[in-house]
Coordinates of C-alpha atoms and ligand atoms in Angstrom, one line a residue:
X1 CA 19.6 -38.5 15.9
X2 CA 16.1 -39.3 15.2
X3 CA 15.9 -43.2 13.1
X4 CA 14.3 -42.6 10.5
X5 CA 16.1 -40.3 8.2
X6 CA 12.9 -38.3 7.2
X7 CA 12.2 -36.8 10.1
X8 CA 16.4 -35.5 11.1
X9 CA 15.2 -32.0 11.6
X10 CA 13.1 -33.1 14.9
X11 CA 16.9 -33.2 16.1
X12 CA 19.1 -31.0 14.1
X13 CA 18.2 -27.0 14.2
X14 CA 17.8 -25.0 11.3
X15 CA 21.7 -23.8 11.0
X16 CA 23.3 -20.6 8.9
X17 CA 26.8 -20.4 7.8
X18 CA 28.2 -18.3 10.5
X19 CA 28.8 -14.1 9.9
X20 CA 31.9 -12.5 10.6
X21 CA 31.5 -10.9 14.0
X22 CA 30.2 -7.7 13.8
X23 CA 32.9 -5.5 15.5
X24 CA 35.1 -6.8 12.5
X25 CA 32.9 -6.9 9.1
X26 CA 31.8 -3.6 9.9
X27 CA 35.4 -2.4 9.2
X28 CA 35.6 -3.7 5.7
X29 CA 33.4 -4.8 2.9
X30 CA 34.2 -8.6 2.6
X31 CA 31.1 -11.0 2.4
X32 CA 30.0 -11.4 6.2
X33 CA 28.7 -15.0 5.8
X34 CA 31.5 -17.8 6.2
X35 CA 32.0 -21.0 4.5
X36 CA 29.4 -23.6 5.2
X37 CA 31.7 -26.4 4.5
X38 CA 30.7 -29.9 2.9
X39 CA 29.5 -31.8 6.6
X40 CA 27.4 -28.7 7.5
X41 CA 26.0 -28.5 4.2
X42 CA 25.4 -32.6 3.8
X43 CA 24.0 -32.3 7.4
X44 CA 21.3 -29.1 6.2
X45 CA 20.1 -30.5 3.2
X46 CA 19.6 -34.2 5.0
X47 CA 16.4 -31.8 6.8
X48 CA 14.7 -31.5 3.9
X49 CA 11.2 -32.9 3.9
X50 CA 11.2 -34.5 0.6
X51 CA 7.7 -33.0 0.1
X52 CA 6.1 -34.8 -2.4
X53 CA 4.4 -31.0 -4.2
X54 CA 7.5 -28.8 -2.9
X55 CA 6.7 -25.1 -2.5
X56 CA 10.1 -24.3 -2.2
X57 CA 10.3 -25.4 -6.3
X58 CA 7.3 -23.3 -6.8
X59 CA 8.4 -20.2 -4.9
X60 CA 11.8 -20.3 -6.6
X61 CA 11.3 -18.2 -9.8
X62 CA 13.4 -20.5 -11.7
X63 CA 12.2 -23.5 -10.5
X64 CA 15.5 -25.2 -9.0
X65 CA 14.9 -29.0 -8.3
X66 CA 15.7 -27.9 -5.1
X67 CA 14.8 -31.3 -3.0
X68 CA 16.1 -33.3 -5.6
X69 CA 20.2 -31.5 -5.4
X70 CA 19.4 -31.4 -1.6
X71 CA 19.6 -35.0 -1.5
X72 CA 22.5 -34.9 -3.7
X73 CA 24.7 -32.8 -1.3
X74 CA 23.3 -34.8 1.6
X75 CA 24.5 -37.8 -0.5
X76 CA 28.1 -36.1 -0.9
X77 CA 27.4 -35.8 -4.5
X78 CA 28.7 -32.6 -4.6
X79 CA 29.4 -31.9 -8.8
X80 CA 25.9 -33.8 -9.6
X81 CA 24.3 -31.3 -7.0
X82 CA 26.1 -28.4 -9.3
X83 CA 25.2 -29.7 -12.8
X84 CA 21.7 -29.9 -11.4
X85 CA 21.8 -26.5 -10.1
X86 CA 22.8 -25.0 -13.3
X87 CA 20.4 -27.0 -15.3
X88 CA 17.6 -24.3 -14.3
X89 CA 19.9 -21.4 -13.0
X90 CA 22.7 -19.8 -15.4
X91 CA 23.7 -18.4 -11.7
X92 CA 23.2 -19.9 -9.3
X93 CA 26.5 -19.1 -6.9
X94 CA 25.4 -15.5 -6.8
X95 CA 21.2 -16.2 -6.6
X96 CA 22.5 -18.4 -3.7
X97 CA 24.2 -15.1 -2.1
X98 CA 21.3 -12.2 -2.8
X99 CA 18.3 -14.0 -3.3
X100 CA 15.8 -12.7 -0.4
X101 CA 15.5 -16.2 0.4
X102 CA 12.9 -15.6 3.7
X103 CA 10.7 -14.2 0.5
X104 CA 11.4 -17.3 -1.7
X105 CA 12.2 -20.5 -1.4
X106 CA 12.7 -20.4 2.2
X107 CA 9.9 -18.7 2.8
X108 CA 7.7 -21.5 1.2
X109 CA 9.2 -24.3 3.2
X110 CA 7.2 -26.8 4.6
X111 CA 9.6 -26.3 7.7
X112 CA 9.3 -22.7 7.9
X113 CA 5.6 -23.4 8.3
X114 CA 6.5 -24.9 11.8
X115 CA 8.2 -23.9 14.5
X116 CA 11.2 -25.9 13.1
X117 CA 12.5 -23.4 10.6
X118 CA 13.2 -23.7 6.7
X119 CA 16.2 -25.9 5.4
X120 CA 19.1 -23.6 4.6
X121 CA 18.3 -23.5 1.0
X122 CA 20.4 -20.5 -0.4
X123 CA 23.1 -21.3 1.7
X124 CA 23.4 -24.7 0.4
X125 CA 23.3 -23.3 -3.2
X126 CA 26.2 -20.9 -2.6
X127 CA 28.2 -23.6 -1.1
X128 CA 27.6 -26.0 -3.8
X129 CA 28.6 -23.7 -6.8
X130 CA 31.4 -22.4 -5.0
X131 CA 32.8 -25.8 -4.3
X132 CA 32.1 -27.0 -7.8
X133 CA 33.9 -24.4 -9.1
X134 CA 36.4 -24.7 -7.1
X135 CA 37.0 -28.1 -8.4
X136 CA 37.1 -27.4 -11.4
X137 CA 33.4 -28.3 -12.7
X138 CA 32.5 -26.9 -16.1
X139 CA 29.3 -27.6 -18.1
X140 CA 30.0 -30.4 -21.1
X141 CA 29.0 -28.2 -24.5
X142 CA 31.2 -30.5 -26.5
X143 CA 27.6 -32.3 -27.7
X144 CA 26.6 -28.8 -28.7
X145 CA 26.3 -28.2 -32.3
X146 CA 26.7 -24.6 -33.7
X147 CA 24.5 -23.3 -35.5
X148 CA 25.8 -20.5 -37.4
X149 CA 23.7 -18.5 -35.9
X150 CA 24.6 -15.1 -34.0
X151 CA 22.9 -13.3 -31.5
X152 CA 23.2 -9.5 -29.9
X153 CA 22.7 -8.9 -26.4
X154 CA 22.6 -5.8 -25.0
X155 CA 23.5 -5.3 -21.0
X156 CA 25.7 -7.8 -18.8
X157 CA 23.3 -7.9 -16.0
X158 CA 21.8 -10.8 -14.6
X159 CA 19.4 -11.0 -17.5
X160 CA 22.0 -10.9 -19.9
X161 CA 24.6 -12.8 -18.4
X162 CA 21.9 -15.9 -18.0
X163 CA 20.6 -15.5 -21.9
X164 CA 23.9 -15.9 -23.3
X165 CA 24.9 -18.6 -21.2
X166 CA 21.6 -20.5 -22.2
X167 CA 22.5 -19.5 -26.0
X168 CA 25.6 -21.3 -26.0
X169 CA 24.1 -24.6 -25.1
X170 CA 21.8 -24.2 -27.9
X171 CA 24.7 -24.0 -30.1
X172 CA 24.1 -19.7 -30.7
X173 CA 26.9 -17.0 -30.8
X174 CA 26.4 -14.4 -28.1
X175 CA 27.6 -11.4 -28.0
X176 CA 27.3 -8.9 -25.3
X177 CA 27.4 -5.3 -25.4
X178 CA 27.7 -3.0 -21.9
X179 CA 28.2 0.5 -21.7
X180 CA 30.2 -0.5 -18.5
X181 CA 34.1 -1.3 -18.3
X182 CA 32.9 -4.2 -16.6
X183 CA 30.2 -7.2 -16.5
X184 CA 27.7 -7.5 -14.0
X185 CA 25.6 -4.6 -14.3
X186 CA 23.9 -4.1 -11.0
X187 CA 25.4 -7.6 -9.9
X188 CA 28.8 -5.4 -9.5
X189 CA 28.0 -1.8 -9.6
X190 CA 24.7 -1.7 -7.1
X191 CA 24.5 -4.2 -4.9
X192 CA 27.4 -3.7 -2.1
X193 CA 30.7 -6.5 -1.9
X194 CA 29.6 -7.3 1.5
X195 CA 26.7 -9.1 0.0
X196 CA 28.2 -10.2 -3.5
X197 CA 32.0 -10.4 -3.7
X198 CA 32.7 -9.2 -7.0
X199 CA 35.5 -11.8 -7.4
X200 CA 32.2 -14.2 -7.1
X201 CA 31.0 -12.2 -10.8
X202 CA 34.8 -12.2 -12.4
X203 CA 35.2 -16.0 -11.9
X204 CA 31.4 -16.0 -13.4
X205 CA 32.9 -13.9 -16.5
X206 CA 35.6 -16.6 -16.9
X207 CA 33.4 -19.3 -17.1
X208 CA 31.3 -17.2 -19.6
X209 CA 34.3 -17.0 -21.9
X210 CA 35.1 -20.2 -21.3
X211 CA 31.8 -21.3 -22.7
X212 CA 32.2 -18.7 -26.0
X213 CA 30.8 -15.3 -25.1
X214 CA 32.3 -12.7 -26.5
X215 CA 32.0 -9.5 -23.8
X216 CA 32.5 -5.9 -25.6
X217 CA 32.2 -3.6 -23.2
X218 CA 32.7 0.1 -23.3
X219 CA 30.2 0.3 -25.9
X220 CA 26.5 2.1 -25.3
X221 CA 24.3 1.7 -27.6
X222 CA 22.7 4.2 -29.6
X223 CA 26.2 6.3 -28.9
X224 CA 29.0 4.0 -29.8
X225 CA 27.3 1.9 -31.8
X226 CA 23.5 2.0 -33.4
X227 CA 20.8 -0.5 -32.5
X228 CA 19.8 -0.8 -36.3
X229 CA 23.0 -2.1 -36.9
X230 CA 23.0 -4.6 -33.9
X231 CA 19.5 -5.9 -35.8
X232 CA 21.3 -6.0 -39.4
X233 CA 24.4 -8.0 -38.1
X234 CA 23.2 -10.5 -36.4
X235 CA 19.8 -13.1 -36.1
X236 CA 17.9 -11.8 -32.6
X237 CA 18.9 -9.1 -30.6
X238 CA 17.9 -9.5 -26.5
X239 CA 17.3 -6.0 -24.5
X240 CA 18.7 -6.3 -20.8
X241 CA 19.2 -2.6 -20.0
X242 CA 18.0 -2.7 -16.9
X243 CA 15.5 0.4 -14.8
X244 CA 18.0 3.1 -14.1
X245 CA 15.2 6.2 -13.5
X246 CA 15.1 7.3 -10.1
X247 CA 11.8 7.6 -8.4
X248 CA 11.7 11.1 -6.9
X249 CA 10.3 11.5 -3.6
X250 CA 10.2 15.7 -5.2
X251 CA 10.9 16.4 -1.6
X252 CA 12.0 20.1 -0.8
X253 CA 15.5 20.3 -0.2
X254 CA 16.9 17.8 -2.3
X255 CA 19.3 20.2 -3.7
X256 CA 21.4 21.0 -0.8
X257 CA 24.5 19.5 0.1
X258 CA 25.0 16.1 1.3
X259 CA 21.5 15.0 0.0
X260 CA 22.1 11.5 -2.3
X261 CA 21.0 9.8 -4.3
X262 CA 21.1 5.7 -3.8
X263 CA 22.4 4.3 -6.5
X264 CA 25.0 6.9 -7.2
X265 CA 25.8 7.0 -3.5
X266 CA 26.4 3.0 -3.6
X267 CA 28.2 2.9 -7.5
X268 CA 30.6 5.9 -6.5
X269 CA 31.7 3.4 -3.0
X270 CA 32.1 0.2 -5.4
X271 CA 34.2 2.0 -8.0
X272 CA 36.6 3.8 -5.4
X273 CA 36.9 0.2 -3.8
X274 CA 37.7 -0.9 -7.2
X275 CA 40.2 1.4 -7.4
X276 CA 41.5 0.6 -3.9
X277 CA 40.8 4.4 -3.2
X278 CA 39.9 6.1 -0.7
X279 CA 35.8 7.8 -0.8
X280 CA 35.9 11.0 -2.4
X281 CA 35.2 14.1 0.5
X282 CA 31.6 14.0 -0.6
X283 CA 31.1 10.5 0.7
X284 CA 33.5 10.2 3.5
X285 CA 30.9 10.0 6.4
X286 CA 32.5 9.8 9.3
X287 CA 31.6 11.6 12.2
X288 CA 28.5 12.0 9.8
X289 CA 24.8 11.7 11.1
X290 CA 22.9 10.0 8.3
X291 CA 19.4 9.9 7.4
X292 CA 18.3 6.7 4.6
X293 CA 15.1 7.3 3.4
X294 CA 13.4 3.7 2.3
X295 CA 13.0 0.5 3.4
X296 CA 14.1 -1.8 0.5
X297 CA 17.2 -4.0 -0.5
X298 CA 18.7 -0.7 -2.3
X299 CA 18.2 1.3 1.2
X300 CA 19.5 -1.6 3.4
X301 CA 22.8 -1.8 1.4
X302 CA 23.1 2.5 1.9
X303 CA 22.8 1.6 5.5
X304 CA 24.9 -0.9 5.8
X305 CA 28.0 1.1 3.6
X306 CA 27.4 4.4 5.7
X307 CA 28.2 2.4 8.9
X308 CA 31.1 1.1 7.0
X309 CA 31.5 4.5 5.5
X310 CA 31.9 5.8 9.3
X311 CA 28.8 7.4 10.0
X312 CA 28.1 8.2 13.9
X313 CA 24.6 7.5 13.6
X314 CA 22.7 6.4 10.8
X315 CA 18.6 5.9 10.9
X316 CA 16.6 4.4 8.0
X317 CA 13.3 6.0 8.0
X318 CA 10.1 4.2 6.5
X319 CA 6.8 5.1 6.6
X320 CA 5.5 1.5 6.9
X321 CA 5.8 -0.5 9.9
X322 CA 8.5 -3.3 9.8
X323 CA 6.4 -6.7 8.4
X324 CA 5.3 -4.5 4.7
X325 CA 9.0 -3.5 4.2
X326 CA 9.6 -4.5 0.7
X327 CA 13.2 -6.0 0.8
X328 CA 14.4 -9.1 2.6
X329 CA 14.4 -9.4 6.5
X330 CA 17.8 -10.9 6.2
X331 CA 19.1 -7.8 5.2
X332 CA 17.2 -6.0 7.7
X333 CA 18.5 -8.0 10.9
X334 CA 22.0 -7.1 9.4
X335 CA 21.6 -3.6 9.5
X336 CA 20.4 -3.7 12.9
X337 CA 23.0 -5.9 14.4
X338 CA 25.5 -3.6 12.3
X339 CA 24.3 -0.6 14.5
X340 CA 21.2 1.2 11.7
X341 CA 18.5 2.9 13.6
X342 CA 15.1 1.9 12.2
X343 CA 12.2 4.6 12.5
X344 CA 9.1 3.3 11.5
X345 CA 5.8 4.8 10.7
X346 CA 7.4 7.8 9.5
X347 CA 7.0 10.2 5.8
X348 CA 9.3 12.6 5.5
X349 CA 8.4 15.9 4.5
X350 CA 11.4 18.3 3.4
X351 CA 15.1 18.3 4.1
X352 CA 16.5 21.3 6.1
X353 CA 19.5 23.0 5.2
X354 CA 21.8 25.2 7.1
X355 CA 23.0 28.9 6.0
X356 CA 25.7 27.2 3.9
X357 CA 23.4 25.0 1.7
X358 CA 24.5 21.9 4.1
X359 CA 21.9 19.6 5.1
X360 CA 21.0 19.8 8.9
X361 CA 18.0 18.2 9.4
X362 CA 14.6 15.8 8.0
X363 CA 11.5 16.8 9.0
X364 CA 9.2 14.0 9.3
X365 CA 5.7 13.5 10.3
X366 CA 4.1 10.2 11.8
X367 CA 2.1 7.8 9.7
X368 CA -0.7 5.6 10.8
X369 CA -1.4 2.6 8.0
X370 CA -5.4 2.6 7.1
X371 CA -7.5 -0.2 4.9
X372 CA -9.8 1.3 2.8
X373 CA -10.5 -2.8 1.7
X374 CA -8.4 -2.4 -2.0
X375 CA -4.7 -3.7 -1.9
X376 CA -2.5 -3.1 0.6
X377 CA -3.0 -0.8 3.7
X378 CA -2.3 3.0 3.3
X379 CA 0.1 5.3 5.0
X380 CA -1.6 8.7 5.9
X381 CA 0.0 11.3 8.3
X382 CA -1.2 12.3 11.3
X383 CA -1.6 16.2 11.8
X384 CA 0.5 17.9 14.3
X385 CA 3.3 15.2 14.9
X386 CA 5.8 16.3 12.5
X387 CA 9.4 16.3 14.4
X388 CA 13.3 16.8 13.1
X389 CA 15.6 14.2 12.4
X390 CA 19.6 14.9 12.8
X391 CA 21.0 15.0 9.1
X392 CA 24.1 15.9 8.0
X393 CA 23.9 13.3 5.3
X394 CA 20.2 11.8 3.5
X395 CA 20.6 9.2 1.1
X396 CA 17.3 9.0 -0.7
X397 CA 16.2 5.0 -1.5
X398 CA 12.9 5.2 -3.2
X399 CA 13.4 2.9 -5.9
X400 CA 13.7 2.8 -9.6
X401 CA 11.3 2.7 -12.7
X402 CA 12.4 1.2 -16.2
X403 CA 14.1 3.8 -18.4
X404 CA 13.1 2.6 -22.1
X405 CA 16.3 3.2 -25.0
X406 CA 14.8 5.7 -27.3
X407 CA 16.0 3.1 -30.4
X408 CA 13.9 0.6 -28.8
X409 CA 10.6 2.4 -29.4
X410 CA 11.7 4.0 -32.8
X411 CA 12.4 0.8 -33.9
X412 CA 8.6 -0.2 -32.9
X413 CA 8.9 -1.9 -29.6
X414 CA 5.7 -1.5 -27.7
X415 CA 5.7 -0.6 -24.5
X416 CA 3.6 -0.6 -21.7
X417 CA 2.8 3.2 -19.8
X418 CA 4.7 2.5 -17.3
X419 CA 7.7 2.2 -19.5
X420 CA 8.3 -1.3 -19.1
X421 CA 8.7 -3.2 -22.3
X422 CA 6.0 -5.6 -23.5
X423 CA 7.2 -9.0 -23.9
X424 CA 5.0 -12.1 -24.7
X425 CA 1.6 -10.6 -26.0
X426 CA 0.0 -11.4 -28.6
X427 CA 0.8 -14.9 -29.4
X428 CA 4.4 -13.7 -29.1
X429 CA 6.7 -16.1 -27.6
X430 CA 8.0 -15.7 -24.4
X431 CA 9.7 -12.6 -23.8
X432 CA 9.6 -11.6 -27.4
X433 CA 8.7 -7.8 -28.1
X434 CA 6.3 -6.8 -30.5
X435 CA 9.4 -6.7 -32.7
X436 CA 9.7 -10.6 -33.9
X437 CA 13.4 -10.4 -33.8
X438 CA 13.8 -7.8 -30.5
X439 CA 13.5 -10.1 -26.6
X440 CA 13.6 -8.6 -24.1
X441 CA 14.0 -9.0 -19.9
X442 CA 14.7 -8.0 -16.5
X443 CA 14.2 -4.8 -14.8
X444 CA 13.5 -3.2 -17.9
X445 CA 10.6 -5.7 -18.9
X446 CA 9.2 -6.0 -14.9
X447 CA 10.2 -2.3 -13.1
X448 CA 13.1 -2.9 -10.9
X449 CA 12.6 -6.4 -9.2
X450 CA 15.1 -9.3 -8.2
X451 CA 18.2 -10.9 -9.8
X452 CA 16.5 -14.1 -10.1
X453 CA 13.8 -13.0 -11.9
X454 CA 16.5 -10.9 -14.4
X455 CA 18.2 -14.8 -15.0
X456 CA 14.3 -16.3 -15.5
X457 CA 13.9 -13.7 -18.2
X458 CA 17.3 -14.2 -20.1
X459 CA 17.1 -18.1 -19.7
X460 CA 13.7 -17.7 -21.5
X461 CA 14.6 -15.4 -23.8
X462 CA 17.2 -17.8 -24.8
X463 CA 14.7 -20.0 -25.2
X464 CA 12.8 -18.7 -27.4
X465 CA 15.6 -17.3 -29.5
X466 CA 16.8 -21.0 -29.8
X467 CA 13.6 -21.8 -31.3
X468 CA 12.4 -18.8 -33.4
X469 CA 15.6 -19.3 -35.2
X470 CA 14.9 -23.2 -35.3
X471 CA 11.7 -22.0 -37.1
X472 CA 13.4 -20.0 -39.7
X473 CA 16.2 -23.0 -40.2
X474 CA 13.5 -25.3 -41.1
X475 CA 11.2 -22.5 -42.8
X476 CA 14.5 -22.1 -45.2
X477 CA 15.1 -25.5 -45.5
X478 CA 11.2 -26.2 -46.7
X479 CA 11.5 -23.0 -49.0
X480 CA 14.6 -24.3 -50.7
Ligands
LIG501 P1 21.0 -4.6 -14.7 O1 21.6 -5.4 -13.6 O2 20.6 -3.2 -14.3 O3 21.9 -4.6 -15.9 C1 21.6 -3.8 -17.0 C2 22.9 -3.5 -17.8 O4 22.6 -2.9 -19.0 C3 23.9 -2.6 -17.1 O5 25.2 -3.3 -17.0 C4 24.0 -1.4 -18.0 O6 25.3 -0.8 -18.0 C5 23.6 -1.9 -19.3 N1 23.1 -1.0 -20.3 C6 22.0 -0.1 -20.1 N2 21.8 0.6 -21.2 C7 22.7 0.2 -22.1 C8 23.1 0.7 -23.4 N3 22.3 1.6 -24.1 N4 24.1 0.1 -24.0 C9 24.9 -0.9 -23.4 N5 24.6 -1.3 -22.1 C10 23.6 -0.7 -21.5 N6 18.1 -8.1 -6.3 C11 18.2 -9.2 -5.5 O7 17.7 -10.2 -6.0 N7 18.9 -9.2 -4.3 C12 19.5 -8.1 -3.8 O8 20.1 -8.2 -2.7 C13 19.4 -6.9 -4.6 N8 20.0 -5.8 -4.1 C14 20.0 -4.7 -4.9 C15 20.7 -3.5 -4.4 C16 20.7 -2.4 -5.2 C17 21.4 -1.2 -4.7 C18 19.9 -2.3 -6.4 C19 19.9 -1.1 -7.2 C20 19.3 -3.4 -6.8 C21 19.3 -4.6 -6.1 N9 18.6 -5.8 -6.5 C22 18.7 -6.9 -5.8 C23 17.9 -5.8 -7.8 C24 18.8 -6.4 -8.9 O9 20.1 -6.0 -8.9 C25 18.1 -6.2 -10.3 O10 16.8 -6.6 -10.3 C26 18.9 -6.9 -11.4 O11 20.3 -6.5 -11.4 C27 18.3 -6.6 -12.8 O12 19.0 -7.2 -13.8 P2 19.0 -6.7 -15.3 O13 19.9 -7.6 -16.0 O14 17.6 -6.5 -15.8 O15 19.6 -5.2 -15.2
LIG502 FE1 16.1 -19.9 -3.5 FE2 16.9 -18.0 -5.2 FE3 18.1 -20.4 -5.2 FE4 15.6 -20.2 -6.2 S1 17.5 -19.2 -7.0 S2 16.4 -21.8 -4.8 S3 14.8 -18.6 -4.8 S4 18.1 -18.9 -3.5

């Protein structure tokens, strides 16, 4: 080892937890990466530059201390390390787990700008929480004054979860409404257990409760129970619903049998699992040729379930090349080790059915990407190189646009044309609507984006709650 501590990673490699070996997580949908345990953690984090601006703080978009709890763990200082964590992240166990890291933090290291390789950042953050929790480690609120006052939140996604959290410490009922049996929104119902162990979101929940949340779930709003009455019951009501419209590639055959959707593709796998079922006949795949069509997180995680599903081939056509996919190379890598096909540089044109309505076939035409000097390079298809693609099964990944509650814009919430919901104009505070009393965040406010950026929202939302209803304590209090 190299003297002087500063300078360890001259002589220790950038190191992963290790994956399940491929022959064997491809059977099941456990979490492929293992335990990093406390020495390979300490060891990791002890590579960190200590850079005196760190990137990796900037990049993160919660901005995690991250050098400061990496010299914690080095240190052994394993519950400090947490409490630090949590200070900036309401979740930082599962950010650790599905953050596209190579995109974020890890893609601003110093290290990464070398030939050295970033320090293990979300790895260490997994481990950290896990172990913490593991031990026991709560957050002290028993400083935490209540207020008396109550606030509404609607959706237990990531944006949700992280705004009630944050309301608790400021001493704020919160009470969260889902339409789902179950917390988590896309945290347990889209992204696959391979990648999030939904035990990982249940221990979450307990914690939650633990701190005072009050979950009622089951209950849509603006069907089982009105919005108006949400805003006459309590102080502030925050909007987490999330961006559930599909975006539809209106390709020709997308009727027939055996075409997919994603996110129903990928909700109807979790739930059977959930069950402990086995996948109904229209998602058993094996034997199954299957086309994905995308080349973002959402169509990585198809890939990776049709394999598991027992697909004989399955091929994820994009009609980018490789570097402008949109999701995380991470994910990528896995879906090729796990056996996915990548065909790049390709549109697809119509799906082809058989006599019996079945899929049979993609046709597809080559792409070539041109500049024309504004934004980012265009695909445009080449004449005369359209060819078929093998299909008994497409799953269609093209992403998702916000899908505004009608009671959001009757009750006078702006929003923008794209559907997303205008926070923070105006001299508004941070992720307030144009409805003083209506916050709002995540997918819904941005279009569908990352987990990390769903917890920025809530914990800012929370923020701002906390201290609009300040303003009204004291505006009282001066009044009376
Ligand atoms: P959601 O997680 O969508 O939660 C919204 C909640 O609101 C849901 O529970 C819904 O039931 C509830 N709701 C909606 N309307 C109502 C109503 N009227 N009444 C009551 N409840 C309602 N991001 C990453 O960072 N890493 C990944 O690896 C990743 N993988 C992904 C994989 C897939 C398949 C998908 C679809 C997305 C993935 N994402 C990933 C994106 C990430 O999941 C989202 O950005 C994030 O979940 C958004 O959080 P949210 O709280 O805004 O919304
Ligand atoms: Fe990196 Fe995400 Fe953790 Fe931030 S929250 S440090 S981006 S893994």
């Amino acid at each position: 080892m190299s003297e002087h501590k500063l300078f360890q990673f001259l002589d220790l490699p950038r190191q992963t937890p290790r994956t399940v070996p491929v022959a064997i997580r491809v059977l099941g949908y456990g979490e492929i990466a293992g335990d990093f345990g406390e020495a390979n953690a300490g060891a990791q984090s002890g590579r960190c530059l200590d850079c005196g601006n760190p990137y990796c703080e900037h990049a993160c978009p919660v901005h995690n201390y991250i050098p400061n709890w990496l010299k914690l763990v080095e240190q052994g200082r394993i519950v400090e390390a947490a409490t630090l964590m949590y200070e900036t992240n309401p979740l930082p166990e599962i950010c650790g787990r599905v953050c596209p890291q190579d995109r974020l933090c890890e893609g601003a290291c110093t290290l990464e700008q070398t030939a050295f390789g970033s320090v293990t950042i979300g790895s260490v953050e997994r481990w950290v929480t896990d172990e913490a929790l593991r031990q026991g480690w709560r957050p002290d609120l028993s400083a935490v004054k209540e207020t008396g006052k109550r606030v509404a939140i609607i959706g237990a996604g990531p944006a949700g979860l992280a705004c009630a959290d944050r309301l608790r410490h400021a001493g704020i009922a919160a009470d969260v409404y889902d339409r789902q049996h179950e917390i988590g929104g896309l945290l347990t119902f889209g992204i696959p257990p391979f990648k999030l162990d939904k035990a990982v979101v249940q221990t979450r929940r307990a914690f939650l409760e633990q701190l005072g949340v009050r979950f009622l779930l089951g209950h849509e709003v603006g069907r089982d129970i009105e919005f108006g009455q949400l805003l006459d019951d309590y102080d502030a009501v925050f909007v987490g619903t999330g961006a559930y419209t599909y975006v539809d590639g209106k390709l020709p055959g997308r009727g027939l049998h055996g075409v997919h959707d994603a996110l129903p593709f990928l909700i109807a796998n979790t739930e059977r699992l959930l069950r402990d079922e086995p996948p109904a006949p229209a998602f058993d795949l094996r034997g199954k040729h299957v086309v994905v069509l995308g080349g973002g997180d959402t169509g990585m995680d198809c890939n990776r379930t049709a394999i598991r599903l027992g697909a004989a081939s399955v091929t994820c056509v994009y009609r980018r090349d490789e570097a402008s996919m949109p999701g995380s190379a991470r994910e990528v890598g896995y879906s090729r080790e796990e056996g996915v096909e990548f065909l790049f540089h390709r549109q697809p044109l119509e799906i082809l059915g058989d006599e019996h309505g079945r899929a049979r076939a993609v046709r597809v035409v080559r792409t070539e990407l041109v500049t024309d000097g504004h934004g980012r390079p265009r695909p445009h298809n080449v004449e005369g190189s359209e060819s078929e693609l093998r299909a008994d099964v497409v799953i269609q990944a093209f992403g998702f646009l916000p899908s505004p509650p009608d009671w959001l814009v009757s009750h006078g919430v702006k929003l923008a044309h794209s559907g997303r919901v205008i926070t923070g104009a105006d001299g508004a505070l941070p992720q307030q609507t144009s409805h003083p009393r209506i916050f709002a965040g995540g997918d819904g406010v941005r279009g569908a984006d990352l987990v990390v950026r769903a917890v920025h929202d809530g914990r800012e939302a929370a923020a701002s709650i906390a201290q609009m209803l300040a303003t009204q304590v004291e505006a009282v209090a001066a009044v009376a």
